[in-house]
Amino acid sequence: MKKLLLLVTVLLPFFHEITGSLKIFLNNALYENKTSLTISDPAIIRCEVADNTENETLIWYRGTLEVNISSENSVNVSTVCIPELTVEDHGVSFTCLLKSNTSIKRSLQLSVLFNPRLSGDTQIRAEEGKTVQISCGFKANPAASMFWRQNNSLFTLPANYKQDLTMDTLQLTIEKVTKKDTANYTCVALLPNGNETTRVFELIVGDRQVGLPIEAIAAAVVVGALMIAFGMFARREKIFNMCMKGRHDTAM
């Protein structure tokens, strides 16, 4: 009889049937699809267990990192609060899981609306004949159309100009730059509603600096070293004789 009771006690946890499902709420509204929020707004994410027969412990993940919550905030209902949304919160996923069965989970991805943020060094100096790159970093939600203006006017890219656009950078490359390329280049982020954000980059092209070729300097150093070595080799017999004479005089 004791053995039977012991066996039941050991096996009892494995007969716990997971019957609960999860519901997730964003700012007290049932979350079903991606929802857009505004930067600086608060976000309250609540996860609830439904149709469960026993108390269930909930755990949270922000991306791939577990969120530290109190034990009081983990049984059947759990809440994660973000007091003020930032650009870094955009695109981040929050996932609520049952601790007893992590295959039961719900996720929410934040979409944070914010005006374009542009970055990059605003003054670029270059020598004539060199290749220059002007890089404008950007972040925006919703996505913005990106393009350049020269001296605040739209312009057709000359043959030596090249524009590259990546997920977060608009880059203008000018090959064999001349003083005529000296100008203000404006990086423009145009939103669907017609609003735009700009950042001005000043390009200053100066005279090409004339310097000694590195190859010529290296060759001169090598020649000088060889001349010293040959000079020492040519004088070796005279130096040897002077040393021997000095030793002879000392012995006397």
PDB file of C-alpha atoms in Angstrom, residues 5-252:
ATOM      1  CA  LEU A   5       0.924   5.774  -2.525  1.00  0.00           C
ATOM      2  CA  LEU A   6       4.550   6.631  -3.284  1.00  0.00           C
ATOM      3  CA  LEU A   7       4.047   5.761  -6.960  1.00  0.00           C
ATOM      4  CA  VAL A   8       0.940   7.965  -7.168  1.00  0.00           C
ATOM      5  CA  THR A   9       2.789  10.864  -5.512  1.00  0.00           C
ATOM      6  CA  VAL A  10       5.655  10.629  -7.986  1.00  0.00           C
ATOM      7  CA  LEU A  11       3.437  10.356 -11.062  1.00  0.00           C
ATOM      8  CA  LEU A  12       0.808  12.923 -10.052  1.00  0.00           C
ATOM      9  CA  PRO A  13       2.584  15.965 -11.585  1.00  0.00           C
ATOM     10  CA  PHE A  14       2.643  14.254 -14.974  1.00  0.00           C
ATOM     11  CA  PHE A  15      -1.158  13.966 -15.021  1.00  0.00           C
ATOM     12  CA  HIS A  16      -1.562  17.769 -14.874  1.00  0.00           C
ATOM     13  CA  GLU A  17      -3.557  18.504 -18.030  1.00  0.00           C
ATOM     14  CA  ILE A  18      -2.847  21.852 -19.681  1.00  0.00           C
ATOM     15  CA  THR A  19      -6.236  23.124 -20.767  1.00  0.00           C
ATOM     16  CA  GLY A  20      -5.636  26.860 -20.657  1.00  0.00           C
ATOM     17  CA  SER A  21      -5.250  29.228 -23.608  1.00  0.00           C
ATOM     18  CA  LEU A  22      -3.776  32.701 -23.639  1.00  0.00           C
ATOM     19  CA  LYS A  23      -5.193  36.096 -24.464  1.00  0.00           C
ATOM     20  CA  ILE A  24      -3.020  39.165 -24.789  1.00  0.00           C
ATOM     21  CA  PHE A  25      -4.158  42.774 -24.382  1.00  0.00           C
ATOM     22  CA  LEU A  26      -2.498  46.042 -25.390  1.00  0.00           C
ATOM     23  CA  ASN A  27      -3.665  49.095 -23.431  1.00  0.00           C
ATOM     24  CA  ASN A  28      -6.779  47.145 -22.323  1.00  0.00           C
ATOM     25  CA  ALA A  29      -7.785  46.201 -25.887  1.00  0.00           C
ATOM     26  CA  LEU A  30      -7.668  42.586 -27.058  1.00  0.00           C
ATOM     27  CA  TYR A  31      -4.669  42.286 -29.349  1.00  0.00           C
ATOM     28  CA  GLU A  32      -5.128  40.320 -32.554  1.00  0.00           C
ATOM     29  CA  ASN A  33      -2.919  41.969 -35.144  1.00  0.00           C
ATOM     30  CA  LYS A  34      -0.024  44.422 -35.319  1.00  0.00           C
ATOM     31  CA  THR A  35      -1.056  47.707 -33.686  1.00  0.00           C
ATOM     32  CA  SER A  36       0.608  51.074 -34.186  1.00  0.00           C
ATOM     33  CA  LEU A  37       1.473  53.271 -31.224  1.00  0.00           C
ATOM     34  CA  THR A  38       2.952  56.749 -31.039  1.00  0.00           C
ATOM     35  CA  ILE A  39       6.416  57.487 -29.707  1.00  0.00           C
ATOM     36  CA  SER A  40       6.492  58.710 -26.073  1.00  0.00           C
ATOM     37  CA  ASP A  41       3.117  57.061 -25.373  1.00  0.00           C
ATOM     38  CA  PRO A  42       2.874  54.413 -22.627  1.00  0.00           C
ATOM     39  CA  ALA A  43       2.223  50.776 -23.441  1.00  0.00           C
ATOM     40  CA  ILE A  44       0.571  48.294 -21.050  1.00  0.00           C
ATOM     41  CA  ILE A  45       0.714  44.697 -22.230  1.00  0.00           C
ATOM     42  CA  ARG A  46      -1.437  42.195 -20.311  1.00  0.00           C
ATOM     43  CA  CYS A  47      -1.500  38.432 -20.691  1.00  0.00           C
ATOM     44  CA  GLU A  48      -4.346  36.305 -19.287  1.00  0.00           C
ATOM     45  CA  VAL A  49      -4.910  32.577 -19.018  1.00  0.00           C
ATOM     46  CA  ALA A  50      -8.363  31.464 -20.129  1.00  0.00           C
ATOM     47  CA  ASP A  51     -10.208  28.154 -19.656  1.00  0.00           C
ATOM     48  CA  ASN A  52      -7.634  26.842 -17.203  1.00  0.00           C
ATOM     49  CA  THR A  53      -8.518  24.318 -14.511  1.00  0.00           C
ATOM     50  CA  GLU A  54      -5.593  25.192 -12.233  1.00  0.00           C
ATOM     51  CA  ASN A  55      -3.429  28.205 -11.551  1.00  0.00           C
ATOM     52  CA  GLU A  56      -0.825  28.748 -14.242  1.00  0.00           C
ATOM     53  CA  THR A  57       2.443  30.672 -13.983  1.00  0.00           C
ATOM     54  CA  LEU A  58       3.256  33.017 -16.838  1.00  0.00           C
ATOM     55  CA  ILE A  59       6.649  34.111 -18.116  1.00  0.00           C
ATOM     56  CA  TRP A  60       7.561  36.931 -20.504  1.00  0.00           C
ATOM     57  CA  TYR A  61      10.211  37.450 -23.173  1.00  0.00           C
ATOM     58  CA  ARG A  62      11.248  40.725 -24.801  1.00  0.00           C
ATOM     59  CA  GLY A  63      12.777  39.491 -28.032  1.00  0.00           C
ATOM     60  CA  THR A  64      15.053  36.652 -26.895  1.00  0.00           C
ATOM     61  CA  LEU A  65      15.576  37.958 -23.342  1.00  0.00           C
ATOM     62  CA  GLU A  66      13.374  36.913 -20.425  1.00  0.00           C
ATOM     63  CA  VAL A  67      11.626  39.752 -18.613  1.00  0.00           C
ATOM     64  CA  ASN A  68      12.076  39.835 -14.846  1.00  0.00           C
ATOM     65  CA  ILE A  69       8.622  39.981 -13.212  1.00  0.00           C
ATOM     66  CA  SER A  70       7.518  39.451  -9.613  1.00  0.00           C
ATOM     67  CA  SER A  71       5.837  36.233  -8.487  1.00  0.00           C
ATOM     68  CA  GLU A  72       2.674  38.209  -7.681  1.00  0.00           C
ATOM     69  CA  ASN A  73       2.592  39.364 -11.312  1.00  0.00           C
ATOM     70  CA  SER A  74       2.908  35.908 -12.829  1.00  0.00           C
ATOM     71  CA  VAL A  75      -0.117  33.797 -11.767  1.00  0.00           C
ATOM     72  CA  ASN A  76      -2.938  33.568 -14.369  1.00  0.00           C
ATOM     73  CA  VAL A  77      -2.639  37.287 -15.206  1.00  0.00           C
ATOM     74  CA  SER A  78       0.596  39.164 -15.861  1.00  0.00           C
ATOM     75  CA  THR A  79       1.330  42.721 -17.011  1.00  0.00           C
ATOM     76  CA  VAL A  80       4.378  44.367 -18.586  1.00  0.00           C
ATOM     77  CA  CYS A  81       4.456  48.178 -18.598  1.00  0.00           C
ATOM     78  CA  ILE A  82       6.499  50.511 -20.811  1.00  0.00           C
ATOM     79  CA  PRO A  83       6.101  54.042 -19.382  1.00  0.00           C
ATOM     80  CA  GLU A  84       7.328  55.805 -22.530  1.00  0.00           C
ATOM     81  CA  LEU A  85       7.878  54.249 -25.942  1.00  0.00           C
ATOM     82  CA  THR A  86      11.130  55.029 -27.790  1.00  0.00           C
ATOM     83  CA  VAL A  87      12.539  54.385 -31.250  1.00  0.00           C
ATOM     84  CA  GLU A  88      14.336  51.340 -29.824  1.00  0.00           C
ATOM     85  CA  ASP A  89      10.944  49.743 -28.983  1.00  0.00           C
ATOM     86  CA  HIS A  90       9.844  49.751 -32.628  1.00  0.00           C
ATOM     87  CA  GLY A  91       9.662  46.235 -34.047  1.00  0.00           C
ATOM     88  CA  VAL A  92      10.278  44.564 -30.680  1.00  0.00           C
ATOM     89  CA  SER A  93       8.207  41.450 -29.875  1.00  0.00           C
ATOM     90  CA  PHE A  94       6.844  40.579 -26.416  1.00  0.00           C
ATOM     91  CA  THR A  95       5.935  36.921 -25.875  1.00  0.00           C
ATOM     92  CA  CYS A  96       3.856  35.500 -23.023  1.00  0.00           C
ATOM     93  CA  LEU A  97       4.181  31.763 -22.292  1.00  0.00           C
ATOM     94  CA  LEU A  98       2.833  29.171 -19.877  1.00  0.00           C
ATOM     95  CA  LYS A  99       5.689  28.035 -17.666  1.00  0.00           C
ATOM     96  CA  SER A 100       4.215  24.524 -17.478  1.00  0.00           C
ATOM     97  CA  ASN A 101       4.023  24.242 -21.272  1.00  0.00           C
ATOM     98  CA  THR A 102       6.002  26.827 -23.232  1.00  0.00           C
ATOM     99  CA  SER A 103       4.440  25.698 -26.501  1.00  0.00           C
ATOM    100  CA  ILE A 104       1.337  27.632 -25.392  1.00  0.00           C
ATOM    101  CA  LYS A 105       2.249  31.255 -26.051  1.00  0.00           C
ATOM    102  CA  ARG A 106       1.116  34.531 -27.564  1.00  0.00           C
ATOM    103  CA  SER A 107       3.282  37.259 -29.058  1.00  0.00           C
ATOM    104  CA  LEU A 108       2.802  40.955 -29.707  1.00  0.00           C
ATOM    105  CA  GLN A 109       5.034  43.087 -31.941  1.00  0.00           C
ATOM    106  CA  LEU A 110       5.203  46.801 -31.259  1.00  0.00           C
ATOM    107  CA  SER A 111       4.927  49.233 -34.147  1.00  0.00           C
ATOM    108  CA  VAL A 112       5.978  52.669 -32.910  1.00  0.00           C
ATOM    109  CA  LEU A 113       5.177  55.661 -35.129  1.00  0.00           C
ATOM    110  CA  PHE A 114       7.842  58.389 -35.196  1.00  0.00           C
ATOM    111  CA  ASN A 115       9.067  61.106 -37.534  1.00  0.00           C
ATOM    112  CA  PRO A 116      12.274  60.437 -39.498  1.00  0.00           C
ATOM    113  CA  ARG A 117      15.537  60.625 -37.534  1.00  0.00           C
ATOM    114  CA  LEU A 118      18.520  61.643 -39.716  1.00  0.00           C
ATOM    115  CA  SER A 119      22.202  61.432 -38.753  1.00  0.00           C
ATOM    116  CA  GLY A 120      25.718  61.886 -40.161  1.00  0.00           C
ATOM    117  CA  ASP A 121      28.662  64.320 -40.183  1.00  0.00           C
ATOM    118  CA  THR A 122      27.372  67.599 -41.604  1.00  0.00           C
ATOM    119  CA  GLN A 123      30.692  69.022 -42.848  1.00  0.00           C
ATOM    120  CA  ILE A 124      32.906  67.129 -45.266  1.00  0.00           C
ATOM    121  CA  ARG A 125      36.260  68.402 -46.560  1.00  0.00           C
ATOM    122  CA  ALA A 126      37.970  66.873 -49.575  1.00  0.00           C
ATOM    123  CA  GLU A 127      40.840  67.468 -51.990  1.00  0.00           C
ATOM    124  CA  GLU A 128      40.327  67.840 -55.716  1.00  0.00           C
ATOM    125  CA  GLY A 129      40.573  64.552 -57.571  1.00  0.00           C
ATOM    126  CA  LYS A 130      39.601  62.423 -54.571  1.00  0.00           C
ATOM    127  CA  THR A 131      36.479  60.272 -54.083  1.00  0.00           C
ATOM    128  CA  VAL A 132      34.000  61.628 -51.517  1.00  0.00           C
ATOM    129  CA  GLN A 133      31.163  59.824 -49.732  1.00  0.00           C
ATOM    130  CA  ILE A 134      28.322  61.655 -47.979  1.00  0.00           C
ATOM    131  CA  SER A 135      26.324  59.300 -45.730  1.00  0.00           C
ATOM    132  CA  CYS A 136      22.903  60.117 -44.286  1.00  0.00           C
ATOM    133  CA  GLY A 137      21.634  57.616 -41.708  1.00  0.00           C
ATOM    134  CA  PHE A 138      17.879  57.430 -41.220  1.00  0.00           C
ATOM    135  CA  LYS A 139      15.127  55.772 -39.196  1.00  0.00           C
ATOM    136  CA  ALA A 140      11.430  56.287 -39.831  1.00  0.00           C
ATOM    137  CA  ASN A 141       8.028  54.699 -39.254  1.00  0.00           C
ATOM    138  CA  PRO A 142       6.125  54.821 -41.517  1.00  0.00           C
ATOM    139  CA  ALA A 143       8.796  54.378 -44.178  1.00  0.00           C
ATOM    140  CA  ALA A 144       9.959  57.554 -45.890  1.00  0.00           C
ATOM    141  CA  SER A 145      11.071  58.245 -49.460  1.00  0.00           C
ATOM    142  CA  MET A 146      14.766  59.250 -49.415  1.00  0.00           C
ATOM    143  CA  PHE A 147      16.538  61.523 -51.917  1.00  0.00           C
ATOM    144  CA  TRP A 148      19.110  64.355 -52.233  1.00  0.00           C
ATOM    145  CA  ARG A 149      18.902  68.042 -53.063  1.00  0.00           C
ATOM    146  CA  GLN A 150      21.885  70.170 -54.105  1.00  0.00           C
ATOM    147  CA  ASN A 151      21.821  73.755 -52.807  1.00  0.00           C
ATOM    148  CA  ASN A 152      18.160  73.148 -51.908  1.00  0.00           C
ATOM    149  CA  SER A 153      17.195  72.157 -55.468  1.00  0.00           C
ATOM    150  CA  LEU A 154      16.485  68.803 -57.085  1.00  0.00           C
ATOM    151  CA  PHE A 155      19.238  67.813 -59.492  1.00  0.00           C
ATOM    152  CA  THR A 156      20.110  65.122 -61.977  1.00  0.00           C
ATOM    153  CA  LEU A 157      23.108  63.085 -60.870  1.00  0.00           C
ATOM    154  CA  PRO A 158      26.143  63.704 -63.122  1.00  0.00           C
ATOM    155  CA  ALA A 159      28.117  60.748 -64.474  1.00  0.00           C
ATOM    156  CA  ASN A 160      30.637  60.843 -61.595  1.00  0.00           C
ATOM    157  CA  TYR A 161      27.859  60.832 -58.948  1.00  0.00           C
ATOM    158  CA  LYS A 162      26.367  57.624 -57.575  1.00  0.00           C
ATOM    159  CA  GLN A 163      23.547  57.156 -55.057  1.00  0.00           C
ATOM    160  CA  ASP A 164      23.105  54.044 -52.897  1.00  0.00           C
ATOM    161  CA  LEU A 165      20.151  53.300 -50.613  1.00  0.00           C
ATOM    162  CA  THR A 166      20.134  50.628 -47.899  1.00  0.00           C
ATOM    163  CA  MET A 167      17.698  49.863 -45.069  1.00  0.00           C
ATOM    164  CA  ASP A 168      19.091  52.708 -42.937  1.00  0.00           C
ATOM    165  CA  THR A 169      21.523  54.775 -45.040  1.00  0.00           C
ATOM    166  CA  LEU A 170      21.307  57.059 -48.071  1.00  0.00           C
ATOM    167  CA  GLN A 171      24.812  57.522 -49.505  1.00  0.00           C
ATOM    168  CA  LEU A 172      26.074  59.878 -52.192  1.00  0.00           C
ATOM    169  CA  THR A 173      29.452  59.069 -53.788  1.00  0.00           C
ATOM    170  CA  ILE A 174      31.307  61.634 -55.922  1.00  0.00           C
ATOM    171  CA  GLU A 175      34.335  60.421 -57.867  1.00  0.00           C
ATOM    172  CA  LYS A 176      37.185  62.764 -58.900  1.00  0.00           C
ATOM    173  CA  VAL A 177      35.622  65.636 -57.031  1.00  0.00           C
ATOM    174  CA  THR A 178      36.310  69.230 -58.184  1.00  0.00           C
ATOM    175  CA  LYS A 179      35.745  72.653 -56.652  1.00  0.00           C
ATOM    176  CA  LYS A 180      32.547  72.896 -58.715  1.00  0.00           C
ATOM    177  CA  ASP A 181      31.129  70.148 -56.488  1.00  0.00           C
ATOM    178  CA  THR A 182      31.417  72.414 -53.426  1.00  0.00           C
ATOM    179  CA  ALA A 183      27.794  72.790 -52.270  1.00  0.00           C
ATOM    180  CA  ASN A 184      25.205  72.026 -49.631  1.00  0.00           C
ATOM    181  CA  TYR A 185      23.716  68.570 -50.117  1.00  0.00           C
ATOM    182  CA  THR A 186      20.374  68.067 -48.364  1.00  0.00           C
ATOM    183  CA  CYS A 187      19.235  64.613 -47.318  1.00  0.00           C
ATOM    184  CA  VAL A 188      15.428  64.536 -47.550  1.00  0.00           C
ATOM    185  CA  ALA A 189      13.064  62.044 -45.877  1.00  0.00           C
ATOM    186  CA  LEU A 190       9.564  62.479 -47.327  1.00  0.00           C
ATOM    187  CA  LEU A 191       6.616  60.868 -45.495  1.00  0.00           C
ATOM    188  CA  PRO A 192       3.428  59.645 -47.244  1.00  0.00           C
ATOM    189  CA  ASN A 193       1.489  62.581 -45.732  1.00  0.00           C
ATOM    190  CA  GLY A 194       3.810  65.081 -47.470  1.00  0.00           C
ATOM    191  CA  ASN A 195       5.788  66.092 -44.376  1.00  0.00           C
ATOM    192  CA  GLU A 196       9.543  66.002 -44.752  1.00  0.00           C
ATOM    193  CA  THR A 197      12.590  65.978 -42.523  1.00  0.00           C
ATOM    194  CA  THR A 198      15.936  67.251 -43.790  1.00  0.00           C
ATOM    195  CA  ARG A 199      19.605  67.306 -42.837  1.00  0.00           C
ATOM    196  CA  VAL A 200      22.140  69.517 -44.631  1.00  0.00           C
ATOM    197  CA  PHE A 201      25.655  68.278 -45.446  1.00  0.00           C
ATOM    198  CA  GLU A 202      28.238  70.895 -46.456  1.00  0.00           C
ATOM    199  CA  LEU A 203      30.907  69.697 -48.904  1.00  0.00           C
ATOM    200  CA  ILE A 204      34.043  71.859 -49.159  1.00  0.00           C
ATOM    201  CA  VAL A 205      36.532  70.940 -51.902  1.00  0.00           C
ATOM    202  CA  GLY A 206      40.052  72.360 -51.610  1.00  0.00           C
ATOM    203  CA  ASP A 207      43.271  72.253 -53.618  1.00  0.00           C
ATOM    204  CA  ARG A 208      45.004  68.949 -53.943  1.00  0.00           C
ATOM    205  CA  GLN A 209      47.923  68.680 -51.528  1.00  0.00           C
ATOM    206  CA  VAL A 210      51.259  67.950 -53.200  1.00  0.00           C
ATOM    207  CA  GLY A 211      53.430  65.678 -51.103  1.00  0.00           C
ATOM    208  CA  LEU A 212      56.471  63.496 -51.541  1.00  0.00           C
ATOM    209  CA  PRO A 213      55.608  60.078 -52.968  1.00  0.00           C
ATOM    210  CA  ILE A 214      55.859  57.328 -50.383  1.00  0.00           C
ATOM    211  CA  GLU A 215      57.800  55.150 -52.843  1.00  0.00           C
ATOM    212  CA  ALA A 216      60.464  57.835 -53.323  1.00  0.00           C
ATOM    213  CA  ILE A 217      60.866  58.337 -49.563  1.00  0.00           C
ATOM    214  CA  ALA A 218      61.219  54.604 -48.997  1.00  0.00           C
ATOM    215  CA  ALA A 219      63.805  54.301 -51.780  1.00  0.00           C
ATOM    216  CA  ALA A 220      65.838  57.187 -50.354  1.00  0.00           C
ATOM    217  CA  VAL A 221      65.881  55.567 -46.900  1.00  0.00           C
ATOM    218  CA  VAL A 222      67.100  52.269 -48.374  1.00  0.00           C
ATOM    219  CA  VAL A 223      69.844  53.982 -50.426  1.00  0.00           C
ATOM    220  CA  GLY A 224      71.023  55.949 -47.376  1.00  0.00           C
ATOM    221  CA  ALA A 225      71.220  52.808 -45.262  1.00  0.00           C
ATOM    222  CA  LEU A 226      73.198  50.982 -47.951  1.00  0.00           C
ATOM    223  CA  MET A 227      75.666  53.887 -48.289  1.00  0.00           C
ATOM    224  CA  ILE A 228      76.337  53.836 -44.528  1.00  0.00           C
ATOM    225  CA  ALA A 229      76.840  50.071 -44.601  1.00  0.00           C
ATOM    226  CA  PHE A 230      79.242  50.242 -47.556  1.00  0.00           C
ATOM    227  CA  GLY A 231      81.159  53.091 -45.876  1.00  0.00           C
ATOM    228  CA  MET A 232      81.597  51.067 -42.695  1.00  0.00           C
ATOM    229  CA  PHE A 233      82.708  48.055 -44.725  1.00  0.00           C
ATOM    230  CA  ALA A 234      85.296  50.137 -46.644  1.00  0.00           C
ATOM    231  CA  ARG A 235      86.786  51.533 -43.410  1.00  0.00           C
ATOM    232  CA  ARG A 236      86.822  48.236 -41.524  1.00  0.00           C
ATOM    233  CA  GLU A 237      90.581  47.658 -42.093  1.00  0.00           C
ATOM    234  CA  LYS A 238      91.547  51.184 -40.955  1.00  0.00           C
ATOM    235  CA  ILE A 239      89.329  50.913 -37.865  1.00  0.00           C
ATOM    236  CA  PHE A 240      90.783  47.455 -37.080  1.00  0.00           C
ATOM    237  CA  ASN A 241      94.376  48.765 -37.359  1.00  0.00           C
ATOM    238  CA  MET A 242      93.585  51.756 -35.112  1.00  0.00           C
ATOM    239  CA  CYS A 243      92.134  49.445 -32.483  1.00  0.00           C
ATOM    240  CA  MET A 244      95.140  47.117 -32.612  1.00  0.00           C
ATOM    241  CA  LYS A 245      97.525  50.062 -32.317  1.00  0.00           C
ATOM    242  CA  GLY A 246      95.635  51.306 -29.307  1.00  0.00           C
ATOM    243  CA  ARG A 247      95.938  47.936 -27.601  1.00  0.00           C
ATOM    244  CA  HIS A 248      99.685  47.783 -28.389  1.00  0.00           C
ATOM    245  CA  ASP A 249     100.275  51.238 -26.877  1.00  0.00           C
ATOM    246  CA  THR A 250      98.358  50.278 -23.784  1.00  0.00           C
ATOM    247  CA  ALA A 251     100.450  47.133 -23.372  1.00  0.00           C
ATOM    248  CA  MET A 252     103.626  49.172 -23.558  1.00  0.00           C
TER     249      MET A 252
END
